[in-house]
mmCIF file of C-alpha atoms in Angstrom:
data_model
loop_
_atom_site.group_PDB
_atom_site.id
_atom_site.type_symbol
_atom_site.label_atom_id
_atom_site.label_comp_id
_atom_site.label_asym_id
_atom_site.label_seq_id
_atom_site.Cartn_x
_atom_site.Cartn_y
_atom_site.Cartn_z
ATOM 1 C CA ASP A 13 104.507 111.871 73.707
ATOM 2 C CA GLN A 14 107.457 113.801 75.059
ATOM 3 C CA ASP A 15 105.409 117.019 75.199
ATOM 4 C CA LYS A 16 102.793 115.258 77.363
ATOM 5 C CA PHE A 17 105.458 114.077 79.775
ATOM 6 C CA MET A 18 106.997 117.553 79.899
ATOM 7 C CA ARG A 19 103.621 119.174 80.677
ATOM 8 C CA ALA A 20 102.865 116.558 83.310
ATOM 9 C CA SER A 21 106.303 117.057 84.857
ATOM 10 C CA ARG A 22 105.787 120.809 85.035
ATOM 11 C CA ALA A 23 102.315 120.369 86.562
ATOM 12 C CA VAL A 24 103.648 118.019 89.260
ATOM 13 C CA THR A 25 106.530 120.403 89.992
ATOM 14 C CA LEU A 26 104.116 123.329 90.283
ATOM 15 C CA PHE A 27 101.799 121.349 92.566
ATOM 16 C CA PHE A 28 104.562 120.307 94.969
ATOM 17 C CA GLY A 29 106.025 123.821 94.880
ATOM 18 C CA LEU A 30 102.656 125.270 95.915
ATOM 19 C CA VAL A 31 102.224 122.670 98.669
ATOM 20 C CA THR A 32 105.713 123.305 100.032
ATOM 21 C CA THR A 33 105.246 127.076 99.951
ATOM 22 C CA SER A 34 101.834 126.788 101.610
ATOM 23 C CA VAL A 35 103.234 124.647 104.419
ATOM 24 C CA SER A 36 106.100 127.060 105.043
ATOM 25 C CA VAL A 37 103.729 130.059 105.142
ATOM 26 C CA MET A 38 101.375 128.159 107.440
ATOM 27 C CA LEU A 39 104.255 127.355 109.803
ATOM 28 C CA THR A 40 105.097 131.037 110.197
ATOM 29 C CA PHE A 41 101.530 131.799 111.347
ATOM 30 C CA THR A 42 100.932 128.733 113.519
ATOM 31 C CA GLY A 43 104.361 128.613 115.086
ATOM 32 C CA GLY A 44 104.552 124.884 114.471
ATOM 33 C CA SER A 45 107.809 123.037 114.233
ATOM 34 C CA LEU A 46 108.841 121.630 110.853
ATOM 35 C CA ILE A 47 110.397 118.613 112.545
ATOM 36 C CA SER A 48 107.203 117.872 114.460
ATOM 37 C CA ILE A 49 105.064 118.173 111.329
ATOM 38 C CA SER A 50 107.397 116.045 109.205
ATOM 39 C CA THR A 51 107.579 113.351 111.920
ATOM 40 C CA THR A 52 103.796 113.300 112.138
ATOM 41 C CA ALA A 53 103.382 113.116 108.359
ATOM 42 C CA LEU A 54 105.956 110.335 108.089
ATOM 43 C CA GLY A 55 104.308 108.397 110.907
ATOM 44 C CA MET A 56 100.881 108.754 109.328
ATOM 45 C CA THR A 57 101.918 107.575 105.878
ATOM 46 C CA SER A 58 104.645 105.039 106.521
ATOM 47 C CA GLY A 59 102.535 102.677 108.643
ATOM 48 C CA PRO A 60 99.985 101.706 105.981
ATOM 49 C CA ILE A 61 102.609 101.625 103.208
ATOM 50 C CA VAL A 62 104.975 99.373 105.177
ATOM 51 C CA ALA A 63 102.055 97.118 106.127
ATOM 52 C CA ILE A 64 101.037 96.643 102.499
ATOM 53 C CA PHE A 65 104.648 95.986 101.521
ATOM 54 C CA LEU A 66 105.054 93.352 104.258
ATOM 55 C CA MET A 67 101.730 91.701 103.433
ATOM 56 C CA GLY A 68 102.746 91.501 99.784
ATOM 57 C CA MET A 69 106.045 89.874 100.715
ATOM 58 C CA TYR A 70 104.978 87.467 103.419
ATOM 59 C CA SER A 71 101.298 86.653 102.975
ATOM 60 C CA GLN A 72 99.615 84.713 100.219
ATOM 61 C CA HIS A 73 96.216 85.089 101.844
ATOM 62 C CA ILE A 74 95.741 88.835 101.496
ATOM 63 C CA GLU A 75 93.958 89.842 98.299
ATOM 64 C CA SER A 76 94.223 93.225 96.600
ATOM 65 C CA LYS A 77 90.725 94.284 97.702
ATOM 66 C CA GLY A 78 91.615 93.453 101.286
ATOM 67 C CA ALA A 79 94.895 95.385 101.109
ATOM 68 C CA LEU A 80 93.123 98.394 99.602
ATOM 69 C CA SER A 81 90.436 98.228 102.308
ATOM 70 C CA GLY A 82 93.130 98.101 104.985
ATOM 71 C CA PHE A 83 94.955 101.067 103.470
ATOM 72 C CA ILE A 84 91.777 103.163 103.247
ATOM 73 C CA SER A 85 90.725 102.325 106.810
ATOM 74 C CA ALA A 86 94.201 103.239 108.098
ATOM 75 C CA CYS A 87 93.991 106.562 106.236
ATOM 76 C CA VAL A 88 90.603 107.267 107.845
ATOM 77 C CA PHE A 89 92.032 106.403 111.262
ATOM 78 C CA ALA A 90 95.052 108.650 110.551
ATOM 79 C CA ALA A 91 92.680 111.506 109.720
ATOM 80 C CA TYR A 92 90.880 110.906 113.038
ATOM 81 C CA ILE A 93 94.210 111.085 114.878
ATOM 82 C CA MET A 94 95.247 114.275 113.076
ATOM 83 C CA ILE A 95 91.921 116.009 113.768
ATOM 84 C CA GLY A 96 91.912 114.854 117.387
ATOM 85 C CA THR A 97 95.483 116.025 117.886
ATOM 86 C CA ALA A 98 94.558 119.465 116.539
ATOM 87 C CA LYS A 99 91.384 119.677 118.659
ATOM 88 C CA CYS A 100 93.123 118.614 121.856
ATOM 89 C CA ALA A 101 96.282 120.677 121.405
ATOM 90 C CA VAL A 102 97.240 122.811 124.345
ATOM 91 C CA PRO A 103 97.460 126.482 123.332
ATOM 92 C CA LYS A 104 100.794 128.232 123.791
ATOM 93 C CA GLY A 105 101.240 129.644 127.245
ATOM 94 C CA GLU A 106 98.803 127.231 128.933
ATOM 95 C CA LEU A 107 99.797 124.386 131.211
ATOM 96 C CA GLY A 108 98.504 120.853 130.793
ATOM 97 C CA ASP A 109 98.628 118.094 128.287
ATOM 98 C CA ALA A 110 96.462 117.073 125.359
ATOM 99 C CA SER A 111 95.170 113.882 126.966
ATOM 100 C CA SER A 112 93.722 115.760 129.949
ATOM 101 C CA ARG A 113 91.998 118.267 127.634
ATOM 102 C CA CYS A 114 90.112 115.526 125.764
ATOM 103 C CA LYS A 115 89.447 113.060 128.580
ATOM 104 C CA GLY A 116 86.015 111.492 128.221
ATOM 105 C CA THR A 117 85.473 112.705 124.639
ATOM 106 C CA ILE A 118 85.534 110.948 121.296
ATOM 107 C CA TRP A 119 88.994 112.452 120.702
ATOM 108 C CA GLU A 120 90.646 110.846 123.749
ATOM 109 C CA LEU A 121 92.198 108.030 121.694
ATOM 110 C CA ALA A 122 93.670 110.564 119.267
ATOM 111 C CA THR A 123 96.069 111.945 121.867
ATOM 112 C CA ILE A 124 98.619 109.146 121.509
ATOM 113 C CA ASN A 125 102.356 109.644 121.272
ATOM 114 C CA LEU A 126 103.498 110.480 117.738
ATOM 115 C CA PHE A 127 105.988 107.588 117.740
ATOM 116 C CA THR A 128 103.124 105.094 118.013
ATOM 117 C CA TYR A 129 101.448 106.240 114.771
ATOM 118 C CA THR A 130 103.403 103.866 112.528
ATOM 119 C CA PRO A 131 102.882 100.603 114.464
ATOM 120 C CA LEU A 132 99.270 101.456 115.238
ATOM 121 C CA LEU A 133 98.413 102.241 111.615
ATOM 122 C CA MET A 134 100.335 99.145 110.449
ATOM 123 C CA SER A 135 98.175 97.059 112.781
ATOM 124 C CA VAL A 136 94.969 98.668 111.515
ATOM 125 C CA THR A 137 95.994 98.082 107.877
ATOM 126 C CA MET A 138 96.945 94.435 108.415
ATOM 127 C CA THR A 139 93.928 93.596 110.569
ATOM 128 C CA VAL A 140 91.385 95.088 108.169
ATOM 129 C CA ALA A 141 93.154 93.568 105.145
ATOM 130 C CA PHE A 142 93.120 90.133 106.761
ATOM 131 C CA ILE A 143 89.466 90.376 107.809
ATOM 132 C CA VAL A 144 88.321 91.582 104.381
ATOM 133 C CA SER A 145 90.430 89.013 102.508
ATOM 134 C CA ARG A 146 89.654 85.986 104.648
ATOM 135 C CA VAL A 147 86.174 86.615 106.015
ATOM 136 C CA LEU A 148 84.418 88.729 103.414
ATOM 137 C CA LEU A 149 86.243 87.470 100.323
ATOM 138 C CA GLY A 150 87.048 84.006 101.705
ATOM 139 C CA GLN A 151 84.333 82.291 99.686
ATOM 140 C CA HIS A 152 85.661 83.891 96.514
ATOM 141 C CA HIS A 153 89.208 82.753 97.355
ATOM 142 C CA GLY A 154 88.034 79.157 97.819
ATOM 143 C CA ALA A 155 86.094 79.319 94.555
ATOM 144 C CA VAL A 156 89.214 80.466 92.684
ATOM 145 C CA LYS A 157 91.230 77.559 94.104
ATOM 146 C CA GLU A 158 88.486 75.100 93.154
ATOM 147 C CA ARG A 159 88.220 76.514 89.623
ATOM 148 C CA ARG A 160 91.990 76.250 89.160
ATOM 149 C CA ARG A 161 91.943 72.680 90.430
ATOM 150 C CA LEU A 162 89.167 71.740 88.012
ATOM 151 C CA GLU A 163 90.793 73.490 85.041
ATOM 152 C CA GLY A 164 93.974 71.529 84.945
ATOM 153 C CA GLY A 165 95.238 69.972 88.071
ATOM 154 C CA ALA A 166 97.757 71.185 90.564
ATOM 155 C CA LEU A 167 99.542 74.446 89.907
ATOM 156 C CA ASP A 168 102.471 73.727 92.180
ATOM 157 C CA GLY A 169 103.945 70.781 90.307
ATOM 158 C CA GLY A 170 102.437 68.375 92.827
ATOM 159 C CA ASP A 171 100.115 65.443 92.274
ATOM 160 C CA ASP A 172 97.379 66.224 89.769
ATOM 161 C CA ASP A 173 95.949 62.685 89.684
ATOM 162 C CA ASP A 174 97.599 61.696 86.394
ATOM 163 C CA GLY A 175 100.196 59.556 88.132
ATOM 164 C CA ASP A 176 103.372 61.442 87.189
ATOM 165 C CA ASP A 177 103.633 63.838 90.179
ATOM 166 C CA GLY A 178 104.885 66.566 87.895
ATOM 167 C CA GLY A 179 101.935 68.725 86.949
ATOM 168 C CA ASP A 180 100.569 68.463 83.428
ATOM 169 C CA GLU A 181 101.918 69.230 79.984
ATOM 170 C CA ALA A 182 101.026 72.932 80.176
ATOM 171 C CA THR A 183 103.154 73.376 83.298
ATOM 172 C CA SER A 184 106.627 74.840 82.990
ATOM 173 C CA ASN A 185 109.088 73.689 85.629
ATOM 174 C CA ASP A 186 111.810 76.075 84.462
ATOM 175 C CA MET A 187 110.834 78.872 86.846
ATOM 176 C CA HIS A 188 112.991 78.304 89.968
ATOM 177 C CA GLY A 189 112.030 74.651 90.175
ATOM 178 C CA LYS A 190 108.361 75.366 90.745
ATOM 179 C CA GLY A 191 105.539 74.417 88.447
ATOM 180 C CA TYR A 192 103.822 77.379 86.830
ATOM 181 C CA ARG A 193 101.040 77.103 84.300
ATOM 182 C CA ALA A 194 102.069 78.429 80.942
ATOM 183 C CA LEU A 195 99.741 80.913 79.312
ATOM 184 C CA PRO A 196 98.099 79.680 76.099
ATOM 185 C CA GLY A 197 100.158 80.819 73.127
ATOM 186 C CA SER A 198 103.318 81.463 75.178
ATOM 187 C CA ALA A 199 106.651 79.891 74.359
ATOM 188 C CA ASP A 200 106.398 77.558 77.376
ATOM 189 C CA ALA A 201 103.048 76.158 76.217
ATOM 190 C CA MET A 202 104.359 75.297 72.755
#
């Protein structure tokens, strides 16, 4: 077991060492700025990750398939922005800006300010996740609620039509004052 972890650790270290070395060599040939590249990379990755984190904290309506769809679509959009930024870049020594070089092309949207990457990609992630979860998977979500209702009453400790307003016998009210169904065979169910 420990040998597997050691080999995996060495492989990951080697991989990141090669990536870091490759980026530094590439920067010497392209003349790019490390700060510019790191800001771009952070903007591209932090938007979808923060969006998924916030959806997990504050939304009960986003399902895992929706969140994954939102993350993937934001990554595709980030790739579009990165390719468009590279295609529309103004070569050294020339005057002009990237937006004027790509005006009227498919890459025009990709010439946005690098500080707008995070909020834009957060919006893409959340919008796609919401649409996939509510519209495409909405029927499934309603079916799960109905199945839970039919299997044993309310899951929130509310009225389950047995007259006691406290869930049923398989509900544990120990967990922060809320009613949670105990799993069969668990200590709470016994």
